[in-house]
Amino acid sequence: MPIHILPDDVAAKIAAGEVIERPASVVKELIENAIDAGATTIHVEIKQAGRRLIRVSDNGCGIPAGEVETAFARHATSKLQTVQDLECIRTLGFRGEALASIAAVSQVTMTTCTGDGQVGARLRIEGTRVVRREPRAHPRGSTIGVENLFYNVPARLKFLKTDVTERKHINTLIARYAMAYPHLQFSLENDDRLTFRSPGSGELLDVLIEVYGLDIAGAMLAVESGERGASQEERQMQVWGYVSPPDVHRGTREQITLFVNGRWVQDRGLTFAVEQAYHTLLPVGRHPLAVLQLSMPPQEVDVNVHPAKSEVHFQHRNAVFRAVQRAVRSVLLGQAPIPSVGGATSGRGVAGAAATQAAMDLHAPAGGGSALRWSGEFETGDVEPTKLPPLRAIGQLGQIYIIAEGPEGMYLIDQHAAHERVMYEKLLAQHAASDIQVQTLLAPLPVELAPGQAAELGNWLEPLRALGFEVEPFGGSTVLVRAVPAVLSRIDVRQTLVDVLDELAVGDEPLADQVHRRIAAAACKQGAVKAGQTLSMDEIKGLIAQLEQTTSPRTCPHGRPTMILLSRGWMEHEFGRR
Ligand code: ADP
Ligand code: MG
């Protein structure tokens, strides 16, 4: 083939590929445009996870009727004029690529009005061609509808994941922007259902409540960078936001969200800096939640590294890391509960401090000497899981907890978490020994899943089988279940499959060696005794005996504690005996 210049539409589609990877990338670009336009409310509507429609409406400055068409041209921007401007970007957009890219791979309708008594304009573009242009009334602001994304790029369409996954990307993205811009009101309508709304109150905590729920948001610790000990570069930087206390953690790093000058960034180094601040405070393999804003002079950070603008380069990289680490660490230390619960000054209140202290007592090896100290110095080395001492069952509390006595005091054991741990280790031990005990169902059980879920499940039949779930496709969205692991013989099969799918959809595609563990964890969560179930004394004793046999009795497979120790020392103190 002779060398030739690619036709415009081909070049446009190729270029679009760098910016628009999936529905969430469209949402990102349109939200950024709305923010740059000074909007205070941004409403996002999606249909079929954004494949059929993504519509973003804002009340920003709008585009003058005469410029709407230009906005869709490649390299058309109102945010940058000279190369020098690149050094000091204060807007989220500047490359002038998004609208052109989106239009190249979808059917776009933009309606916009600048207010000021103007009528407004409407433009319809299909695959870079303007097909309609007309005056149209619209309140001040813009509404952009993007239909049938990738209709003309079948290769891209093929690589989209399930609706569940694509929707998850969009949900996460909107939550992120809502956290980065708490004074803006974001809302998301998912197939005609309002699924998210941030209040726009200007308080990050209000957004955290919407994103994480009241319990977690209420436990988060506020970060505000101080200047003590900071270098010249660090002083120019501000770090603020919220991080989780050490007893709230997750299995992935996905909940560490970082913004640099209002731009969400993915930066391993920064994420690591946050994690380092928790060194030894979290169980192995667990990660904190964090929502941190960094602000610095724009010339200190190069945002023009990647078309999607989520990677950045820092001029003083180490200073940035130090500032983040220092800010997070100082809040963790500042919140350190004081050993005597009665005198606690922790901002989390006496109850919170007591619970944390009690949870930490768990790490204290029998015979004294805490393996995990809260002090100004962080210790090296991770917390080793230790075996349980022999426990004497006493009874059940509120159909949720088991009460037991051990040499160090009283244990409150979460019956669900404990049972999860027991089943999880049994199942994985059988799997490791290639000796899975299965329970064949009396009759094969047809299970109806949501559209798309059956296909998604098709990807995991092998690992499911290796754990004792014999599942096969049964046409449409139905699967046939022939057997389940004997350990989990009493589970709700349908709910388990749905939970397993949800678990596997979290984060990046799981690595092969994680798949079994994640399936097992999700299935055991479903199969374990629930809170609210009455247990007989024999069942309680049996559960404790089995828990004593596990290698990590102190946490459930999801990393939550299975038990809290109310130590003798604490009780004596509380009763004024010492
Ligand atoms: P960039 O954001 O990098 O400038 P885009 O292709 O995203 O490039 O947008 C091109 C231009 O269209 C912007 O510079 C802006 O002037 C205008 N524009 C896009 N979306 C909006 C909006 N929602 N409100 C007002 N103006 C907009
Ligand atoms: Mg833009």
mmCIF file with all atom_site columns, C-alpha atoms in Angstrom, residues 212-285:
data_model
loop_
_atom_site.group_PDB
_atom_site.id
_atom_site.type_symbol
_atom_site.label_atom_id
_atom_site.label_alt_id
_atom_site.label_comp_id
_atom_site.label_asym_id
_atom_site.label_entity_id
_atom_site.label_seq_id
_atom_site.pdbx_PDB_ins_code
_atom_site.Cartn_x
_atom_site.Cartn_y
_atom_site.Cartn_z
_atom_site.occupancy
_atom_site.B_iso_or_equiv
_atom_site.pdbx_formal_charge
_atom_site.auth_seq_id
_atom_site.auth_comp_id
_atom_site.auth_asym_id
_atom_site.auth_atom_id
_atom_site.pdbx_PDB_model_num
ATOM 1  C CA . TYR A 1 212 ? -20.284 6.141  51.358 1.00 0.00 ? 212 TYR A CA 1
ATOM 2  C CA . GLY A 1 213 ? -23.301 6.299  53.636 1.00 0.00 ? 213 GLY A CA 1
ATOM 3  C CA . LEU A 1 214 ? -23.621 7.902  57.025 1.00 0.00 ? 214 LEU A CA 1
ATOM 4  C CA . ASP A 1 215 ? -21.676 5.295  58.989 1.00 0.00 ? 215 ASP A CA 1
ATOM 5  C CA . ILE A 1 216 ? -18.473 5.478  57.013 1.00 0.00 ? 216 ILE A CA 1
ATOM 6  C CA . ALA A 1 217 ? -18.682 9.190  56.304 1.00 0.00 ? 217 ALA A CA 1
ATOM 7  C CA . GLY A 1 218 ? -19.228 9.843  59.998 1.00 0.00 ? 218 GLY A CA 1
ATOM 8  C CA . ALA A 1 219 ? -16.098 7.900  60.900 1.00 0.00 ? 219 ALA A CA 1
ATOM 9  C CA . MET A 1 220 ? -13.830 9.631  58.370 1.00 0.00 ? 220 MET A CA 1
ATOM 10 C CA . LEU A 1 221 ? -11.109 11.919 59.686 1.00 0.00 ? 221 LEU A CA 1
ATOM 11 C CA . ALA A 1 222 ? -10.654 15.437 58.340 1.00 0.00 ? 222 ALA A CA 1
ATOM 12 C CA . VAL A 1 223 ? -7.250  16.238 56.855 1.00 0.00 ? 223 VAL A CA 1
ATOM 13 C CA . GLU A 1 224 ? -5.940  19.771 56.708 1.00 0.00 ? 224 GLU A CA 1
ATOM 14 C CA . SER A 1 225 ? -2.298  20.309 55.885 1.00 0.00 ? 225 SER A CA 1
ATOM 15 C CA . GLY A 1 226 ? -0.325  22.307 58.376 1.00 0.00 ? 226 GLY A CA 1
ATOM 16 C CA . GLU A 1 227 ? 2.898   24.139 57.701 1.00 0.00 ? 227 GLU A CA 1
ATOM 17 C CA . ARG A 1 228 ? 5.070   22.808 60.482 1.00 0.00 ? 228 ARG A CA 1
ATOM 18 C CA . GLY A 1 229 ? 8.334   21.395 59.206 1.00 0.00 ? 229 GLY A CA 1
ATOM 19 C CA . ALA A 1 230 ? 7.349   22.001 55.631 1.00 0.00 ? 230 ALA A CA 1
ATOM 20 C CA . SER A 1 231 ? 9.840   22.973 52.968 1.00 0.00 ? 231 SER A CA 1
ATOM 21 C CA . GLN A 1 232 ? 9.404   25.955 50.656 1.00 0.00 ? 232 GLN A CA 1
ATOM 22 C CA . GLU A 1 233 ? 7.743   23.776 47.990 1.00 0.00 ? 233 GLU A CA 1
ATOM 23 C CA . GLU A 1 234 ? 5.516   22.054 50.462 1.00 0.00 ? 234 GLU A CA 1
ATOM 24 C CA . ARG A 1 235 ? 4.329   25.365 51.859 1.00 0.00 ? 235 ARG A CA 1
ATOM 25 C CA . GLN A 1 236 ? 2.941   26.252 48.448 1.00 0.00 ? 236 GLN A CA 1
ATOM 26 C CA . MET A 1 237 ? 0.874   23.109 48.600 1.00 0.00 ? 237 MET A CA 1
ATOM 27 C CA . GLN A 1 238 ? -2.337  22.528 50.424 1.00 0.00 ? 238 GLN A CA 1
ATOM 28 C CA . VAL A 1 239 ? -3.713  19.098 51.189 1.00 0.00 ? 239 VAL A CA 1
ATOM 29 C CA . TRP A 1 240 ? -7.204  18.695 52.559 1.00 0.00 ? 240 TRP A CA 1
ATOM 30 C CA . GLY A 1 241 ? -10.036 16.214 52.576 1.00 0.00 ? 241 GLY A CA 1
ATOM 31 C CA . TYR A 1 242 ? -10.915 13.071 54.513 1.00 0.00 ? 242 TYR A CA 1
ATOM 32 C CA . VAL A 1 243 ? -9.259  9.742  55.222 1.00 0.00 ? 243 VAL A CA 1
ATOM 33 C CA . SER A 1 244 ? -10.596 6.652  56.922 1.00 0.00 ? 244 SER A CA 1
ATOM 34 C CA . PRO A 1 245 ? -9.600  5.751  60.472 1.00 0.00 ? 245 PRO A CA 1
ATOM 35 C CA . PRO A 1 246 ? -7.499  2.578  60.652 1.00 0.00 ? 246 PRO A CA 1
ATOM 36 C CA . ASP A 1 247 ? -10.474 0.387  61.506 1.00 0.00 ? 247 ASP A CA 1
ATOM 37 C CA . VAL A 1 248 ? -12.272 1.216  58.245 1.00 0.00 ? 248 VAL A CA 1
ATOM 38 C CA . HIS A 1 249 ? -10.600 -0.304 55.217 1.00 0.00 ? 249 HIS A CA 1
ATOM 39 C CA . ARG A 1 250 ? -11.171 -1.998 51.898 1.00 0.00 ? 250 ARG A CA 1
ATOM 40 C CA . GLY A 1 251 ? -9.696  -4.810 49.868 1.00 0.00 ? 251 GLY A CA 1
ATOM 41 C CA . THR A 1 252 ? -8.640  -2.584 46.960 1.00 0.00 ? 252 THR A CA 1
ATOM 42 C CA . ARG A 1 253 ? -7.042  0.806  46.477 1.00 0.00 ? 253 ARG A CA 1
ATOM 43 C CA . GLU A 1 254 ? -10.036 1.980  44.496 1.00 0.00 ? 254 GLU A CA 1
ATOM 44 C CA . GLN A 1 255 ? -11.308 4.172  47.295 1.00 0.00 ? 255 GLN A CA 1
ATOM 45 C CA . ILE A 1 256 ? -8.201  6.297  47.420 1.00 0.00 ? 256 ILE A CA 1
ATOM 46 C CA . THR A 1 257 ? -9.327  9.285  45.407 1.00 0.00 ? 257 THR A CA 1
ATOM 47 C CA . LEU A 1 258 ? -6.936  12.132 44.713 1.00 0.00 ? 258 LEU A CA 1
ATOM 48 C CA . PHE A 1 259 ? -7.450  15.456 43.026 1.00 0.00 ? 259 PHE A CA 1
ATOM 49 C CA . VAL A 1 260 ? -4.774  17.872 41.953 1.00 0.00 ? 260 VAL A CA 1
ATOM 50 C CA . ASN A 1 261 ? -6.068  21.383 41.399 1.00 0.00 ? 261 ASN A CA 1
ATOM 51 C CA . GLY A 1 262 ? -9.575  19.994 41.011 1.00 0.00 ? 262 GLY A CA 1
ATOM 52 C CA . ARG A 1 263 ? -8.545  17.329 38.528 1.00 0.00 ? 263 ARG A CA 1
ATOM 53 C CA . TRP A 1 264 ? -8.925  13.662 39.435 1.00 0.00 ? 264 TRP A CA 1
ATOM 54 C CA . VAL A 1 265 ? -5.545  12.009 38.980 1.00 0.00 ? 265 VAL A CA 1
ATOM 55 C CA . GLN A 1 266 ? -4.317  8.459  38.954 1.00 0.00 ? 266 GLN A CA 1
ATOM 56 C CA . ASP A 1 267 ? -0.869  8.403  40.406 1.00 0.00 ? 267 ASP A CA 1
ATOM 57 C CA . ARG A 1 268 ? 0.659   5.328  41.970 1.00 0.00 ? 268 ARG A CA 1
ATOM 58 C CA . GLY A 1 269 ? 3.217   7.359  43.836 1.00 0.00 ? 269 GLY A CA 1
ATOM 59 C CA . LEU A 1 270 ? 0.618   9.566  45.500 1.00 0.00 ? 270 LEU A CA 1
ATOM 60 C CA . THR A 1 271 ? -1.543  6.579  46.360 1.00 0.00 ? 271 THR A CA 1
ATOM 61 C CA . PHE A 1 272 ? 1.488   4.953  47.901 1.00 0.00 ? 272 PHE A CA 1
ATOM 62 C CA . ALA A 1 273 ? 2.183   8.081  49.924 1.00 0.00 ? 273 ALA A CA 1
ATOM 63 C CA . VAL A 1 274 ? -1.318  7.846  51.424 1.00 0.00 ? 274 VAL A CA 1
ATOM 64 C CA . GLU A 1 275 ? -0.859  4.161  52.204 1.00 0.00 ? 275 GLU A CA 1
ATOM 65 C CA . GLN A 1 276 ? 2.531   4.738  53.745 1.00 0.00 ? 276 GLN A CA 1
ATOM 66 C CA . ALA A 1 277 ? 0.928   7.044  56.267 1.00 0.00 ? 277 ALA A CA 1
ATOM 67 C CA . TYR A 1 278 ? -1.055  4.030  57.524 1.00 0.00 ? 278 TYR A CA 1
ATOM 68 C CA . HIS A 1 279 ? 1.996   1.835  57.754 1.00 0.00 ? 279 HIS A CA 1
ATOM 69 C CA . THR A 1 280 ? 1.288   -1.062 60.155 1.00 0.00 ? 280 THR A CA 1
ATOM 70 C CA . LEU A 1 281 ? -2.044  0.394  61.154 1.00 0.00 ? 281 LEU A CA 1
ATOM 71 C CA . LEU A 1 282 ? -4.021  -1.637 58.631 1.00 0.00 ? 282 LEU A CA 1
ATOM 72 C CA . PRO A 1 283 ? -4.318  -5.389 58.324 1.00 0.00 ? 283 PRO A CA 1
ATOM 73 C CA . VAL A 1 284 ? -2.160  -6.875 55.598 1.00 0.00 ? 284 VAL A CA 1
ATOM 74 C CA . GLY A 1 285 ? -3.641  -6.471 52.146 1.00 0.00 ? 285 GLY A CA 1
#
